[in-house]
Short mmCIF file of C-alpha atoms in Angstrom, two decimals:
data_model
loop_
_atom_site.label_atom_id
_atom_site.label_comp_id
_atom_site.label_asym_id
_atom_site.label_seq_id
_atom_site.Cartn_x
_atom_site.Cartn_y
_atom_site.Cartn_z
CA MET A 1 0.00 0.00 0.00
CA LYS A 2 1.43 3.35 -1.07
CA ARG A 3 -0.19 6.37 0.51
CA ARG A 4 0.44 10.11 0.75
CA SER A 5 -1.23 13.04 2.48
CA HIS A 6 -2.50 15.24 -0.33
CA SER A 7 -2.76 18.22 2.02
CA HIS A 8 0.79 18.01 3.42
CA ASP A 9 3.75 19.89 1.95
CA TYR A 10 6.57 17.34 1.89
CA SER A 11 9.20 20.05 1.35
CA HIS A 12 8.71 21.42 4.88
CA SER A 13 10.06 20.16 8.19
CA GLY A 14 8.35 17.12 9.64
CA LEU A 15 8.64 13.60 11.00
CA TYR A 16 7.93 10.57 8.84
CA HIS A 17 7.79 6.80 9.28
CA ILE A 18 8.85 5.51 5.85
CA THR A 19 8.35 1.97 4.56
CA ILE A 20 10.04 0.81 1.35
CA SER A 21 9.64 -2.72 -0.02
CA ALA A 22 12.10 -4.75 -2.06
CA ALA A 23 11.11 -5.69 -5.61
CA LYS A 24 8.43 -8.36 -5.62
CA ASP A 25 10.46 -10.80 -7.73
CA LEU A 26 13.37 -10.84 -5.26
CA HIS A 27 13.19 -13.37 -2.44
CA GLN A 28 14.27 -11.73 0.83
CA PRO A 29 17.33 -10.03 -0.71
CA LEU A 30 18.26 -8.06 2.43
CA GLY A 31 18.72 -10.92 4.91
CA HIS A 32 16.99 -13.65 6.90
CA MET A 33 15.41 -14.01 10.32
CA ALA A 34 17.48 -15.38 13.20
CA GLY A 35 17.41 -15.59 16.99
CA ARG A 36 15.13 -17.09 19.62
CA LEU A 37 11.82 -15.86 21.01
CA ASP A 38 12.75 -16.81 24.57
CA LYS A 39 15.66 -14.37 24.58
CA PRO A 40 15.07 -10.77 25.73
CA ASP A 41 15.86 -7.70 23.64
CA GLY A 42 19.53 -6.82 23.90
CA ASP A 43 20.63 -10.45 24.07
CA SER A 44 22.85 -11.57 21.21
CA GLU A 45 20.36 -14.38 20.50
CA ALA A 46 17.25 -12.19 20.62
CA PRO A 47 15.16 -12.10 17.42
CA HIS A 48 17.02 -10.17 14.75
CA VAL A 49 17.77 -10.05 11.04
CA GLU A 50 21.04 -11.46 9.75
CA LEU A 51 21.74 -8.98 6.99
CA SER A 52 22.98 -10.11 3.60
CA PRO A 53 25.67 -8.08 1.77
CA LEU A 54 22.82 -6.24 0.04
CA GLY A 55 21.17 -5.61 3.39
CA ARG A 56 24.37 -4.17 4.83
CA MET A 57 24.74 -1.95 1.77
CA VAL A 58 21.17 -0.65 2.18
CA GLU A 59 21.81 -0.04 5.89
CA TYR A 60 24.91 2.01 5.05
CA GLU A 61 23.07 4.08 2.42
CA LEU A 62 20.24 4.66 4.90
CA THR A 63 22.35 5.68 7.90
CA GLU A 64 25.20 7.50 6.13
CA SER A 65 24.27 8.72 2.66
CA ILE A 66 20.91 10.42 3.28
CA GLN A 67 22.28 12.85 5.87
CA ARG A 68 25.41 13.45 3.79
CA TYR A 69 23.32 14.70 0.88
CA TYR A 70 20.62 16.32 3.04
CA PRO A 71 22.13 17.65 6.30
CA MET A 72 18.71 18.84 7.50
CA LEU A 73 17.51 15.20 7.63
CA LYS A 74 18.28 12.51 10.20
CA VAL A 75 17.28 8.85 10.51
CA LEU A 76 16.16 8.38 14.12
CA ASP A 77 15.24 4.68 14.13
CA TYR A 78 15.29 1.98 11.49
CA ILE A 79 15.07 -1.73 10.83
CA VAL A 80 16.17 -3.57 7.72
CA MET A 81 13.92 -6.60 7.30
CA PRO A 82 14.49 -9.40 4.75
CA GLU A 83 12.23 -7.80 2.14
CA HIS A 84 11.48 -4.26 3.35
CA ILE A 85 12.82 -1.45 5.48
CA HIS A 86 11.22 0.86 8.04
CA PHE A 87 12.79 4.09 9.22
CA LEU A 88 11.83 7.24 11.11
CA LEU A 89 13.11 10.27 9.24
CA VAL A 90 13.03 13.77 10.71
CA ALA A 91 13.41 16.96 8.65
CA TYR A 92 14.59 19.67 11.03
CA ARG A 93 13.95 22.39 8.46
CA ASP A 94 12.75 22.77 4.89
CA VAL A 95 14.32 20.23 2.54
CA VAL A 96 16.81 21.61 0.01
CA SER A 97 19.25 19.87 -2.33
CA ARG A 98 23.04 20.23 -2.18
CA ASN A 99 22.89 23.11 -4.65
CA GLY A 100 20.40 24.94 -2.44
CA LYS A 101 17.28 24.31 -4.51
CA PRO A 102 14.03 23.54 -2.66
CA THR A 103 13.04 19.88 -2.97
CA HIS A 104 10.79 17.39 -1.17
CA LEU A 105 10.70 14.01 0.55
CA GLY A 106 9.91 12.19 -2.69
CA GLN A 107 13.17 13.38 -4.22
CA VAL A 108 15.06 12.22 -1.12
CA ILE A 109 13.55 8.73 -1.39
CA ALA A 110 14.28 8.62 -5.13
CA GLY A 111 17.91 9.59 -4.47
CA PHE A 112 18.23 6.92 -1.77
CA LYS A 113 16.85 4.28 -4.12
CA TYR A 114 19.11 5.46 -6.92
CA GLY A 115 22.22 5.18 -4.72
CA CYS A 116 21.21 1.71 -3.55
CA ASN A 117 20.48 0.61 -7.11
CA LYS A 118 23.90 1.73 -8.36
CA ARG A 119 25.58 -0.35 -5.67
CA TYR A 120 23.18 -3.24 -6.27
CA TRP A 121 24.01 -3.30 -9.98
CA ALA A 122 27.74 -3.15 -9.22
CA MET A 123 27.52 -5.94 -6.63
CA THR A 124 25.54 -8.22 -8.94
CA GLY A 125 27.42 -7.41 -12.16
CA ARG A 126 24.55 -5.48 -13.69
CA GLY A 127 24.98 -2.59 -16.11
CA LEU A 128 26.27 0.67 -14.67
CA PRO A 129 25.74 4.24 -15.85
CA ALA A 130 28.04 5.35 -18.69
CA GLY A 131 29.33 8.25 -16.59
CA GLU A 132 28.08 9.76 -13.38
CA ALA A 133 24.37 10.35 -13.77
CA GLY A 134 23.72 11.64 -10.27
CA ASN A 135 21.28 14.28 -11.50
CA ASP A 136 19.24 11.69 -13.41
CA GLN A 137 17.12 10.91 -10.37
CA ALA A 138 13.39 10.78 -10.91
CA ALA A 139 11.44 12.15 -7.97
CA GLU A 140 8.87 10.15 -6.05
CA ALA A 141 6.38 13.02 -6.32
CA PRO A 142 4.50 13.88 -3.10
CA GLY A 143 0.74 13.55 -3.07
CA THR A 144 0.72 10.84 -5.72
CA LEU A 145 1.04 7.10 -6.06
CA CYS A 146 4.46 7.38 -7.61
CA GLY A 147 6.60 4.64 -9.03
CA GLU A 148 5.10 1.47 -10.45
CA PRO A 149 6.47 -2.08 -10.53
CA GLY A 150 8.85 -2.45 -13.46
CA THR A 151 10.15 1.09 -13.28
CA LEU A 152 13.71 2.25 -12.76
CA CYS A 153 14.08 4.48 -9.67
CA GLY A 154 10.51 5.68 -10.10
CA LYS A 155 11.09 6.45 -13.80
CA PRO A 156 8.48 4.86 -16.08
CA GLY A 157 9.96 2.29 -18.40
CA THR A 158 10.53 -1.36 -19.01
CA GLY A 159 13.31 -1.86 -16.48
CA ARG A 160 15.95 -2.19 -19.21
CA VAL A 161 19.02 0.01 -19.31
CA PRO A 162 17.91 3.31 -20.89
CA SER A 163 19.81 5.12 -23.63
CA GLY A 164 23.06 6.61 -22.32
CA TRP A 165 23.62 3.61 -20.06
CA ALA A 166 26.02 0.79 -20.81
CA ALA A 167 26.93 -2.62 -19.49
CA LYS A 168 30.42 -3.31 -18.19
CA PRO A 169 33.14 -3.31 -20.87
CA GLY A 170 33.02 -6.43 -23.03
CA ALA A 171 29.59 -7.46 -21.78
CA ALA A 172 26.32 -7.51 -23.65
CA LYS A 173 23.58 -5.09 -22.71
CA LEU A 174 21.93 -6.27 -19.51
CA GLU A 175 18.70 -5.59 -17.75
CA ALA A 176 19.08 -3.34 -14.73
CA PRO A 177 16.14 -4.12 -12.45
CA SER A 178 15.50 -2.07 -9.36
CA LEU A 179 16.25 -3.50 -5.93
CA PHE A 180 13.04 -1.86 -4.68
CA ASP A 181 9.38 -1.87 -5.48
CA GLY A 182 7.97 1.39 -6.81
CA GLY A 183 6.91 4.13 -4.41
CA TYR A 184 6.86 4.09 -0.62
CA CYS A 185 4.46 4.43 2.31
CA ASP A 186 4.67 7.21 4.88
CA VAL A 187 3.02 7.72 8.27
CA MET A 188 3.35 11.03 10.13
CA PRO A 189 3.25 10.80 13.96
CA VAL A 190 1.54 13.90 15.33
CA ASP A 191 2.43 13.64 19.03
CA GLU A 192 4.81 11.88 21.44
CA ALA A 193 2.42 8.95 21.99
CA GLN A 194 2.16 8.23 18.26
CA LEU A 195 5.92 8.64 17.88
CA GLU A 196 6.55 6.06 20.61
CA THR A 197 4.03 3.71 18.95
CA GLN A 198 5.93 3.96 15.65
CA ARG A 199 9.29 3.47 17.37
CA ALA A 200 7.99 0.38 19.19
CA TYR A 201 6.63 -1.01 15.91
CA ILE A 202 10.03 -0.63 14.25
CA ARG A 203 11.88 -2.02 17.28
CA ASN A 204 9.60 -5.05 17.60
CA ASN A 205 9.47 -5.95 13.91
CA PRO A 206 11.98 -8.85 14.12
CA ARG A 207 10.34 -10.37 17.20
CA ASN A 208 6.85 -10.08 15.75
CA ARG A 209 8.01 -11.63 12.47
CA LEU A 210 9.67 -14.56 14.26
CA LEU A 211 6.56 -15.00 16.39
CA ARG A 212 4.36 -15.24 13.30
CA MET A 213 6.79 -17.67 11.67
CA SER A 214 6.86 -19.86 14.78
CA ASN A 215 3.06 -19.97 15.08
CA ARG A 216 2.17 -20.18 11.42
CA GLN A 217 0.32 -23.46 11.89
CA TRP A 218 -2.09 -21.78 14.32
CA MET A 219 -2.72 -18.81 12.05
CA LEU A 220 -3.91 -20.86 9.07
CA PRO A 221 -6.87 -23.29 8.90
CA MET A 222 -5.75 -26.91 9.11
CA ARG A 223 -6.11 -28.77 5.83
CA GLY A 224 -9.10 -31.10 5.80
CA MET A 225 -10.62 -29.61 8.95
CA CYS A 226 -14.02 -27.90 9.05
CA TRP A 227 -14.21 -25.09 11.58
CA CYS A 228 -18.00 -24.61 11.24
CA ARG A 229 -20.13 -25.41 14.30
CA ARG A 230 -21.78 -28.80 14.05
CA VAL A 231 -25.58 -28.76 14.33
CA SER A 232 -27.44 -31.89 15.38
CA PRO A 233 -30.14 -33.21 13.01
CA SER A 234 -32.81 -32.56 15.63
CA ALA A 235 -31.70 -29.00 16.13
CA SER A 236 -31.70 -28.37 12.39
CA ARG A 237 -35.41 -29.20 12.25
CA LEU A 238 -36.34 -26.59 14.86
#
């Protein structure tokens, strides 16, 4: 689900809980669940995500690169799950680009995805830009359902390398799929209680996931079993 507040100006200061999902055709590219439910938070064996190399790359881009490009932004809390990420992002003042031009949250998310995709393509041997194309970022426009599956960094297309892009020397032209699904979801806490609720949700994500995995058999109907209430023949005639 991708949602925006049509009445909110995403170029102004604010606090956002952002959720971004990995591409649907990738199977848990960012890591896998580990740990034990009987261990408390803070224990080395508590429920957690063992990050893959891609997961560690995404974590680095999230915690280091966003604030480097946008000093007015800071990631307060985050969790990298096997197939999605959650993070609380605060904008202390109006969002502007490195050249001082006003911009918005959608452009920040597009830039984050673009940086991750460049590293993803390099790590997996995919095609890389023929030159630095840092200003070729398509914005995730605020107030819209932006970015669709099969797009490249929110840019409509087939997912193939666009003109001006090239595969590594000596290689044939390759597809360059995005690491992420199109768009993102944002929630804006409006007071301290809602902020703490969002922080707890992020913090407890690994434990809740492991709990669901461990009790999956109780969450689904058992095959061959009928859960309807039996009615006796005599009662049915009443």
